Short mmCIF file of C-alpha atoms in Angstrom, two decimals:
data_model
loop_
_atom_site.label_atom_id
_atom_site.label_comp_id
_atom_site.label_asym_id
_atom_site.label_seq_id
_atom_site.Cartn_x
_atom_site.Cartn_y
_atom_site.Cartn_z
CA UNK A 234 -9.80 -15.43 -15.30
CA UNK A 235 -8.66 -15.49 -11.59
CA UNK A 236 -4.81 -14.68 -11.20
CA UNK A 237 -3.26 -16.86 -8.62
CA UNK A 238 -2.03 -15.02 -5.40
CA UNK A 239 0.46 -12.68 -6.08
CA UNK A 240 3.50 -12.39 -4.39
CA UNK A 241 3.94 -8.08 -3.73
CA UNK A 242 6.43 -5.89 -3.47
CA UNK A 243 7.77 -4.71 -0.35
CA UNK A 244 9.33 -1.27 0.02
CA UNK A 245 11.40 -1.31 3.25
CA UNK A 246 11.66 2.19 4.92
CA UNK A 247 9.36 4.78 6.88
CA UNK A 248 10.82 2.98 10.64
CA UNK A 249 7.63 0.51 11.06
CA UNK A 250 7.97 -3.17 10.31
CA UNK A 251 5.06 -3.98 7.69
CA UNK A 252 4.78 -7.42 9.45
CA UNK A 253 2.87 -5.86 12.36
CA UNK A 254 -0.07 -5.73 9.66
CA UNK A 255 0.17 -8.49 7.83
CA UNK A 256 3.58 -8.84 6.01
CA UNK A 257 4.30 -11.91 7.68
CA UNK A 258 1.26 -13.86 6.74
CA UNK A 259 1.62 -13.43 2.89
CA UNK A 260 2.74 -16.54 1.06
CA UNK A 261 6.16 -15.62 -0.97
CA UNK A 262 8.24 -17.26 -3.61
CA UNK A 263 11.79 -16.21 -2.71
CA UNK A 264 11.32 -13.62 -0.43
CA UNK A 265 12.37 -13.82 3.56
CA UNK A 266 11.21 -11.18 6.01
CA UNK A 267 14.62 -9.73 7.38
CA UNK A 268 14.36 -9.30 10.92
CA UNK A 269 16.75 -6.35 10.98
CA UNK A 270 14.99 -4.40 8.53
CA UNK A 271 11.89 -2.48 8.99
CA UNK A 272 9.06 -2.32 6.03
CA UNK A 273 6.62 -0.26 6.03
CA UNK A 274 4.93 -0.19 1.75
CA UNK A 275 3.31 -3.92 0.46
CA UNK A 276 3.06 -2.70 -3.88
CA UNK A 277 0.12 -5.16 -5.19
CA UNK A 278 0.13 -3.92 -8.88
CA UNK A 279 1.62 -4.31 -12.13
CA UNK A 280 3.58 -1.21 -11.82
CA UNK A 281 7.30 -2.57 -13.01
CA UNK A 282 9.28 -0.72 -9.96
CA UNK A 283 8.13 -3.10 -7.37
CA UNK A 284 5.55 -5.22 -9.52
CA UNK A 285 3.76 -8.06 -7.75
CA UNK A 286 4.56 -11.34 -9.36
CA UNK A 287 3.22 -15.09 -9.68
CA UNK A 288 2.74 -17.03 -6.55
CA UNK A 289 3.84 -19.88 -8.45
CA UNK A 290 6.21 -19.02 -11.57
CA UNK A 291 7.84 -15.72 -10.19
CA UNK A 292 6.51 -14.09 -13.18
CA UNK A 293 5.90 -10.45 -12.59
CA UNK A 294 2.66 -8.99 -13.18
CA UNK A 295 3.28 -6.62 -15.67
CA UNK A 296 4.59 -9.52 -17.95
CA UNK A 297 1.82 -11.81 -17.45
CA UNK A 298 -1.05 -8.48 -18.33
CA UNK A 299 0.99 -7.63 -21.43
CA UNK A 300 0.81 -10.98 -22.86
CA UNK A 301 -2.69 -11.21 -22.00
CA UNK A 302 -3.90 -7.80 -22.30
CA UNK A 303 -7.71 -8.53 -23.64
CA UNK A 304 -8.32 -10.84 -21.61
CA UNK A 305 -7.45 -9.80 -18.62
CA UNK A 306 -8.12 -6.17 -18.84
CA UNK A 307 -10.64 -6.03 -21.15
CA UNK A 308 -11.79 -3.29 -24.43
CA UNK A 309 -13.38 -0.79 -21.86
CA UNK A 310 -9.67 -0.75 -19.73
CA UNK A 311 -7.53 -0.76 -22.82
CA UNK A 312 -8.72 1.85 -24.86
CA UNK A 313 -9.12 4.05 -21.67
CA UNK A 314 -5.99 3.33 -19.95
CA UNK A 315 -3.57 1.27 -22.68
CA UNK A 316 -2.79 -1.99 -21.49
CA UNK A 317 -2.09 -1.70 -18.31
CA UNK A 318 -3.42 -1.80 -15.16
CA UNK A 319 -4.56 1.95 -14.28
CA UNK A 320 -4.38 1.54 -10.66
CA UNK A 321 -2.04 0.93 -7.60
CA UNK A 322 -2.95 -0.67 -4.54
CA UNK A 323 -0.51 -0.82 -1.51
CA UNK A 324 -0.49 -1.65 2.33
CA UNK A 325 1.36 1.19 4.55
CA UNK A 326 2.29 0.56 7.78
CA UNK A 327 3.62 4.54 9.17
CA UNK A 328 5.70 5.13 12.42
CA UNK A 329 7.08 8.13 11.67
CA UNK A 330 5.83 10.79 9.05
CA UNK A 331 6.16 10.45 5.82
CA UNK A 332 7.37 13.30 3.73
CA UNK A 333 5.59 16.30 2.92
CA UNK A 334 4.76 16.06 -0.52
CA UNK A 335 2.36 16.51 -3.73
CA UNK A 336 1.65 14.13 -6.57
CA UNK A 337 2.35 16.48 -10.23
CA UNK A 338 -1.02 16.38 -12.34
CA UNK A 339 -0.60 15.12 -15.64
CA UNK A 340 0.25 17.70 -18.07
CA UNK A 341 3.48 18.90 -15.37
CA UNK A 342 4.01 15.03 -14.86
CA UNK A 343 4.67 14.85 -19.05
CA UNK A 344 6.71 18.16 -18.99
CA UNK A 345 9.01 16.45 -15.74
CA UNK A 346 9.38 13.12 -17.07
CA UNK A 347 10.32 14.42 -20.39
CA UNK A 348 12.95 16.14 -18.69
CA UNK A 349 14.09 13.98 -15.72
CA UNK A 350 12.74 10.28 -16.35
CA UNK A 351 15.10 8.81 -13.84
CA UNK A 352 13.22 11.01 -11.18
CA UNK A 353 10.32 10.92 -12.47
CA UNK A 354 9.94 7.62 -13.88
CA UNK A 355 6.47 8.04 -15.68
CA UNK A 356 4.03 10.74 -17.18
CA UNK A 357 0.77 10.12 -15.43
CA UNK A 358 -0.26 11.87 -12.11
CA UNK A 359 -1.29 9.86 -9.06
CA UNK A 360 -4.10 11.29 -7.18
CA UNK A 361 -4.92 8.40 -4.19
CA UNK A 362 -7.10 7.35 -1.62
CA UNK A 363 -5.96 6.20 2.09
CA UNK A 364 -8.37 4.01 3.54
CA UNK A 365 -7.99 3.45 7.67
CA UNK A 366 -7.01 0.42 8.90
CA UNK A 367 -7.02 1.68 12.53
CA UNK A 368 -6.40 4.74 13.58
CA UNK A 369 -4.48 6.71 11.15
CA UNK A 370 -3.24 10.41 11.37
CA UNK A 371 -2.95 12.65 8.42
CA UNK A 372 -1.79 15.95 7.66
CA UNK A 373 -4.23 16.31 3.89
CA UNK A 374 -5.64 19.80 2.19
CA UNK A 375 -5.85 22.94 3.38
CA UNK A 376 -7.45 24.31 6.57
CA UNK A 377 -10.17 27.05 6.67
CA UNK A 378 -8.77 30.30 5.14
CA UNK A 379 -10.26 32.20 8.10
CA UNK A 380 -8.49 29.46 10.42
CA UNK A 381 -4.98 30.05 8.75
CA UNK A 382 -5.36 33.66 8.74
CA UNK A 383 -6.01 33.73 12.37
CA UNK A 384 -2.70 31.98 12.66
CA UNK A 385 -0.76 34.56 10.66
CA UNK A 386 -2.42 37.99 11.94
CA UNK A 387 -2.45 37.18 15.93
CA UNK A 388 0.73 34.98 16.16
CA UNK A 389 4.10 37.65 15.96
CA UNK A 390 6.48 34.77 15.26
CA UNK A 391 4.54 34.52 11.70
CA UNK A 392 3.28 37.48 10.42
CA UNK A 393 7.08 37.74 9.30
CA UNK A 394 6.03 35.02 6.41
CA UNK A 395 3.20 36.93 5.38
CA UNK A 396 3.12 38.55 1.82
CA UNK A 397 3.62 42.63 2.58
CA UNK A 398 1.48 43.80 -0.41
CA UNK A 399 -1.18 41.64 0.33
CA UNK A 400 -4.79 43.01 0.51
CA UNK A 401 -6.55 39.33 1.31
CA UNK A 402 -5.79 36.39 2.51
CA UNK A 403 -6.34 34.56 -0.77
CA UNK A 404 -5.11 31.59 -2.49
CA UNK A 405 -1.98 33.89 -3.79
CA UNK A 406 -0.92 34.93 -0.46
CA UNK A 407 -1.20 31.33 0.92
CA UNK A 408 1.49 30.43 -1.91
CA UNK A 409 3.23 33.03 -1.19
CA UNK A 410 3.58 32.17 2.63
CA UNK A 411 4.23 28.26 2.37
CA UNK A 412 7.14 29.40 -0.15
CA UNK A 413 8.48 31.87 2.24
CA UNK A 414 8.23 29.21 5.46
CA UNK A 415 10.27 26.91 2.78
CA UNK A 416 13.28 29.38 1.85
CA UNK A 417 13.47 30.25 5.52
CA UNK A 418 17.18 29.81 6.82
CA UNK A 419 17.39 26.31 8.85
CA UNK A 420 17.96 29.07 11.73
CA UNK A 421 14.88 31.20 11.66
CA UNK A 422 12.98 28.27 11.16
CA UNK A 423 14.09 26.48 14.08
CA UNK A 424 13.68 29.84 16.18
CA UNK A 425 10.28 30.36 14.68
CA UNK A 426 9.10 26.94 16.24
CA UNK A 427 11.29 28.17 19.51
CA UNK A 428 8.71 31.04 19.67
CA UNK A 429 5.48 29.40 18.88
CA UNK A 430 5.99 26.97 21.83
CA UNK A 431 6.57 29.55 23.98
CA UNK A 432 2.73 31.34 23.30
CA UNK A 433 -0.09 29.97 25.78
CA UNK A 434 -2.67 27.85 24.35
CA UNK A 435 -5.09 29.77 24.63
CA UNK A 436 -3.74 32.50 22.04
CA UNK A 437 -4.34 28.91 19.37
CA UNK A 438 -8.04 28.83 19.96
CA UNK A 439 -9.12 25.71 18.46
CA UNK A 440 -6.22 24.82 16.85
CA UNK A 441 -4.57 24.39 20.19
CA UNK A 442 -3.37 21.05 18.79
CA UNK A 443 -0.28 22.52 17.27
CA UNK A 444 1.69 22.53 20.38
CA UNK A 445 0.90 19.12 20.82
CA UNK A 446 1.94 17.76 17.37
CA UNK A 447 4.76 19.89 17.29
CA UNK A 448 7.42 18.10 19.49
CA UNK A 449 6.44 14.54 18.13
CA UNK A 450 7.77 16.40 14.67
CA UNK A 451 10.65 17.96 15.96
CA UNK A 452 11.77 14.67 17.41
CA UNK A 453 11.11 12.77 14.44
CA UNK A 454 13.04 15.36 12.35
CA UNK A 455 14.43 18.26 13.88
CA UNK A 456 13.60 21.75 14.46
CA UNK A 457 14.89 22.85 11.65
CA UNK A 458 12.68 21.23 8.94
CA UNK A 459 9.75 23.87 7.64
CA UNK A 460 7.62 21.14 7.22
CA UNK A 461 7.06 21.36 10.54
CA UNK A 462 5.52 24.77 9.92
CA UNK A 463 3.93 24.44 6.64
CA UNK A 464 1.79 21.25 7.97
CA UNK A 465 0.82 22.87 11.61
CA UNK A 466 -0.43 26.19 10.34
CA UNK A 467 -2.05 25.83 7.35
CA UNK A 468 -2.78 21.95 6.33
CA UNK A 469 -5.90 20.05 8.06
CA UNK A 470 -4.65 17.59 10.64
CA UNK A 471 -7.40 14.68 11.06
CA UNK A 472 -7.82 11.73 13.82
CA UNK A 473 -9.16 8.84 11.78
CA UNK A 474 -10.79 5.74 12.90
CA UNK A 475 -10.74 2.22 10.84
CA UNK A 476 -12.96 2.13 7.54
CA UNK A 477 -12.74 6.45 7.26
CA UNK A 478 -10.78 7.48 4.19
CA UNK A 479 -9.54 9.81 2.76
CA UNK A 480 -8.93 11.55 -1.09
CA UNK A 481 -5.90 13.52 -2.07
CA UNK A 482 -6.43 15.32 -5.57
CA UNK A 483 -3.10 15.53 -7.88
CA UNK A 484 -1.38 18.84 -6.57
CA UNK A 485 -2.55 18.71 -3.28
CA UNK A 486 -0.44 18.36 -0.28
CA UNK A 487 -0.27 15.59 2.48
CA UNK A 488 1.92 13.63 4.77
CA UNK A 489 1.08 10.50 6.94
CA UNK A 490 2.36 10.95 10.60
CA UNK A 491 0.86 7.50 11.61
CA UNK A 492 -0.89 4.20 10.95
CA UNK A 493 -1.65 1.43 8.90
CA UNK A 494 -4.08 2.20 5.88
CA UNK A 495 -4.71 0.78 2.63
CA UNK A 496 -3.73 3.13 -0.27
CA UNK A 497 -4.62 3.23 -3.88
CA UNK A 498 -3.84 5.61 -6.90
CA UNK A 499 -3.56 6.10 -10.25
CA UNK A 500 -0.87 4.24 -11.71
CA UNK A 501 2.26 6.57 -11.35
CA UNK A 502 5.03 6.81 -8.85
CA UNK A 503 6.38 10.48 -9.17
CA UNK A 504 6.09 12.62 -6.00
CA UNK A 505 7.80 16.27 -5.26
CA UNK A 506 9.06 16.24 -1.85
CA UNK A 507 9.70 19.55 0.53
CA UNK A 508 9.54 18.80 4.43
CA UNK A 509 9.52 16.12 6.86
CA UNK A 510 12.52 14.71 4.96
CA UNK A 511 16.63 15.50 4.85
CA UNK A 512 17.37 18.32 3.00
CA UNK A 513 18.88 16.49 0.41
CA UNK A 514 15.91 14.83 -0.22
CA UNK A 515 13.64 18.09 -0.94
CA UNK A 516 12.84 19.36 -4.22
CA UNK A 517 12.93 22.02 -5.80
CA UNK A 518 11.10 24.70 -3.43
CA UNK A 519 9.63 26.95 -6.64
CA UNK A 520 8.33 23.89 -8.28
CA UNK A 521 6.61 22.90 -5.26
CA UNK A 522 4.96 25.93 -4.52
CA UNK A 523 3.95 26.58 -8.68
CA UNK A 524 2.31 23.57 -9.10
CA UNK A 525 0.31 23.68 -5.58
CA UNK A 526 -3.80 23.68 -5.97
CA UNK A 527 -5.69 25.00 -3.28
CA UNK A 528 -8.58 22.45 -2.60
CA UNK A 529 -9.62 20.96 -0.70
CA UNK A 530 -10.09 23.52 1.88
CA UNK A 531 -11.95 22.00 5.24
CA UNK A 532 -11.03 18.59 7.05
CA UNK A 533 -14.94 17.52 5.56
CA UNK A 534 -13.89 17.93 2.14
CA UNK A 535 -10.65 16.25 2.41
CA UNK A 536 -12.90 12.89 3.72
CA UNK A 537 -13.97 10.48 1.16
CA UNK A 538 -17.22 8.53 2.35
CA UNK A 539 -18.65 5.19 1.16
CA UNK A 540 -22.14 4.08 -0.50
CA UNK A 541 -23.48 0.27 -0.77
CA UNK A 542 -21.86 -1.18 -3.67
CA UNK A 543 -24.17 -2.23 -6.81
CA UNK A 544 -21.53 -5.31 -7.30
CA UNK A 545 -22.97 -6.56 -4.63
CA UNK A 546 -25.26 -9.21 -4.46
CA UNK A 547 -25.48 -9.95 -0.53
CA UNK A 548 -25.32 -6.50 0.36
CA UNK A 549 -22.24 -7.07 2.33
CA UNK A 550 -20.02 -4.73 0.47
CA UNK A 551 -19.64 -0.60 0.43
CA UNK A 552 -17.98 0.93 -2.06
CA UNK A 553 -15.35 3.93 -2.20
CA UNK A 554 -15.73 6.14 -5.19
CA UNK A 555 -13.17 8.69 -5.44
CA UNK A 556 -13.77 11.78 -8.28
CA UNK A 557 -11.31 9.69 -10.73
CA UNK A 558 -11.72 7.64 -13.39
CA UNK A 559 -8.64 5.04 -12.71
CA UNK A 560 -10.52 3.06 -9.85
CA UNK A 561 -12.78 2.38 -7.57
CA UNK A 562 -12.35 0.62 -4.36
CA UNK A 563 -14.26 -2.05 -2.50
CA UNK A 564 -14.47 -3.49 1.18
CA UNK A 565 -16.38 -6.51 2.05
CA UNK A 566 -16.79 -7.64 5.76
CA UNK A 567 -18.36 -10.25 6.68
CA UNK A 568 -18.87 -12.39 9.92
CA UNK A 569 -18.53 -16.12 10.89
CA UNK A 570 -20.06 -18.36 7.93
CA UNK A 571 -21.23 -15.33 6.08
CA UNK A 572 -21.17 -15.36 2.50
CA UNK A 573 -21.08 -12.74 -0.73
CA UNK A 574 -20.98 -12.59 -4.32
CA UNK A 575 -19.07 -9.93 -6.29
CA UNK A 576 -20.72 -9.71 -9.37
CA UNK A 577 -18.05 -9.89 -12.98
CA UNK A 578 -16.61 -6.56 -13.58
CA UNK A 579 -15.39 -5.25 -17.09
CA UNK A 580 -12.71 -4.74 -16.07
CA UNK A 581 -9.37 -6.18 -13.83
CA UNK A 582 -9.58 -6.22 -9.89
CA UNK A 583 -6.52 -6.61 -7.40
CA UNK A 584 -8.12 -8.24 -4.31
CA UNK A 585 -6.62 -9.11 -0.86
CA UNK A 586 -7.94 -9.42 2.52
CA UNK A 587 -6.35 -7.29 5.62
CA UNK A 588 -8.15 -9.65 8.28
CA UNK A 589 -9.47 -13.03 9.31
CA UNK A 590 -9.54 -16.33 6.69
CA UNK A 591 -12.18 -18.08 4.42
CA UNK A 592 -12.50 -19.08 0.50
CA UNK A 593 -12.76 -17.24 -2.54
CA UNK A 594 -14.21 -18.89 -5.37
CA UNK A 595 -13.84 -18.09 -9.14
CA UNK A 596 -14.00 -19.34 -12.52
CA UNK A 597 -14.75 -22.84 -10.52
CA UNK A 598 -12.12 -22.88 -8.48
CA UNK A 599 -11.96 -22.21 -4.71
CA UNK A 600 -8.62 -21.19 -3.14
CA UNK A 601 -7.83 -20.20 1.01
CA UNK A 602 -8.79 -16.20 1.26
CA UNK A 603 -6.27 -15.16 4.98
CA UNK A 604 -4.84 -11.85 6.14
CA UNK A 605 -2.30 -11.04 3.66
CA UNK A 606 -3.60 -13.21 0.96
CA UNK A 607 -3.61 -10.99 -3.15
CA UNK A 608 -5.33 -12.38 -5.48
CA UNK A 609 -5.34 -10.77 -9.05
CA UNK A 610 -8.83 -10.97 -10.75
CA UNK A 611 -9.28 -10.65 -14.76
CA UNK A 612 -12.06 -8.99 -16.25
CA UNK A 613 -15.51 -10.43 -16.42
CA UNK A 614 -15.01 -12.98 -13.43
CA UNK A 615 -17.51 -13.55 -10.75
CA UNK A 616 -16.24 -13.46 -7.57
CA UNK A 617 -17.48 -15.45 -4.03
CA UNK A 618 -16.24 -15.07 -0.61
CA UNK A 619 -17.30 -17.48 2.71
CA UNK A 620 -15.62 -16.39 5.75
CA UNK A 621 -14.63 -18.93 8.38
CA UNK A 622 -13.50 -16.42 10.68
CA UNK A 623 -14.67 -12.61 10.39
CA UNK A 624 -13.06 -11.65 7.03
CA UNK A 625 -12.22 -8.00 5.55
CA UNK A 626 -11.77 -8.10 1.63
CA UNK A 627 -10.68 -5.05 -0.25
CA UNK A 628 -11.22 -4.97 -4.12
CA UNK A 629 -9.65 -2.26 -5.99
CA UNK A 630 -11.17 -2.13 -9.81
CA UNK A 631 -11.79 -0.44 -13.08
CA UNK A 632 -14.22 -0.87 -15.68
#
């Protein structure tokens, strides 16, 4: 069964309008782009918070699975995940960074949503993947001990944060810092970034990029936030280009300082929160820091790379295959007149195209495939796509 194109959720914050990628293209049922509001999340799941819904009857998706549960998602999906769908696609369009934060694995996810469930409004963890659009910078994982270290012993402004009993720069003593940079007064924290810019360049070695980065943060925030320091010194900072990706483990830090990417995850919206954010918006600092893993540890392993898809049949379609079991993620591109066959999946399959126009054919029917267009795709369809114009498709599945 081929769902019909599904009107998504928009999450309006972040400072970047989501119709510069493709917000304003999307066919709605009662929903207007304000022009005085910026957007900058497009939700194209089943996840009730911002669900997408029914092109044509409203109906949100999460109502339309549960009434059709084996049929649309299928044994395999079911008895893995329950009946829902296990995965969460969404657009993100970033101007300004978005807060440093980790995703709580499963078992704390249980423990906090058990406690809190109006914070934490479910008990699954949510590690994602961030797929380039464009270029898209990303503060993700941890750097090279040796290259944090080198920070922390030669720089006087930090070796303040550093652990005094320490005998090596380990794991524990890398908690131990980012929760010291965290419960730093909003004075010594600003003066600590007063410092750093004052040391040459040179004294960075190849990390020379923090004194670049560091006034675009400060301006977006303010001095005073100790994200500021906790991203810089000890978190990998990558350049990407369109089509490079990214995966972020449960428990592992990140923050997006720019771009437009398509992002996926397990189905789950809790996050803990500590910089590039008010202060009223943080969480709690100790739970942070407790429930922080330590992997991965070089810009290489952050990177997620992509293998020629076996769904494929014109072998116009790669594949991203994160170490999870809630998705998978496809991207078909294809040029003027080009065409490709997706073959049926087990399982369900949000699709939607992020550029050019053509048809997508299921079940017998053919509907327009544009920029912006979601499609929701039941289990064991075939799926066809002709571009007219040079057409980018992502499919995000399970089986």
């Amino acid at each position: 069964m081929l769902g019909p194109n599904a009107n998504c959720g928009t999450q309006p914050h972040y400072d970047e309008p989501l119709q510069q990628c493709f917000g304003d293209v999307v066919p709605r049922q009662g929903f207007q782009i304000d022009e005085s509001k910026d957007y900058a999340e497009m939700w194209m799941g089943d996840y009730p918070i911002l669900p997408a819904k029914d092109l044509k009857t409203g109906e949100e998706l999460h109502k339309i699975v549960d009434e059709n549960k084996e049929k649309l998602l299928g044994k395999t999906c079911i008895e893995k995940f329950g009946g829902v769908v296990p995965f969460l696609p969404k657009i993100l369009s970033i101007a300004k960074a978005l807060p440093l934060q980790i995703h709580p694995n499963k078992q704390l996810s249980e423990r906090l949503h058990k406690e809190n469930p109006d914070k934490f409004p479910d008990p699954n963890h949510k590690p994602e993947i961030a797929i380039a659009l464009g270029p898209f910078e990303v503060f993700a994982g941890w750097k090279d001990q040796s290259d944090i270290q080198s920070l922390f012993d030669e720089l006087e402004p930090l070796k303040k944060f550093v652990p005094e009993q320490h005998s090596k720069f380990d794991h524990d003593a890398l908690k131990q810092i980012c929760l010291n940079i965290l419960k730093t007064s909003d004075q010594e924290t600003a003066k600590t970034q007063e410092e750093l810019a004052k040391i040459p360049k040179e004294k960075y070695g190849k990390q020379g990029y923090i004194l670049d980065v560091l006034p675009r943060l400060q301006k977006q925030y303010s001095k005073e936030d100790p994200g500021n320091l906790v991203a810089l010194l000890t978190m990998n900072f990558l350049q990407l280009s369109a089509g490079d990706a990214i995966y972020v483990p449960a428990d592992a830090p990140h923050a997006y300082l720019s771009g437009d990417i398509v992002e996926c995850m397990a189905r789950s919206n809790n996050v803990l929160n500590t910089g590039f954010c008010p202060r009223a918006d943080r969480d709690d600092i100790e739970l942070f820091t407790s429930a922080l893993t330590f992997g991965p540890h070089t810009p290489e392993e952050v990177k997620l790379g992509t293998r020629k898809s076996d769904k494929s049949l014109n072998g116009k379609t790669s594949e991203y295959a994160p170490p999870m079991s809630e998705f998978n993620m496809l991207k078909t591109s294809l040029k003027d007149g080009e065409k490709e066959t997706i073959k049926a999946i087990a399982g369900p399959s949000v699709v939607f195209a992020t550029s050019g126009s053509g048809k997508l054919t299921a079940d017998g029917e053919s509907h327009d495939l544009s920029e912006g267009y979601i499609f929701f795709v039941g289990q064991g369809v075939e799926v066809k796509y002709e571009a007219s114009e040079e057409l980018e498709v992502y499919q995000a599945y399970t089986e």
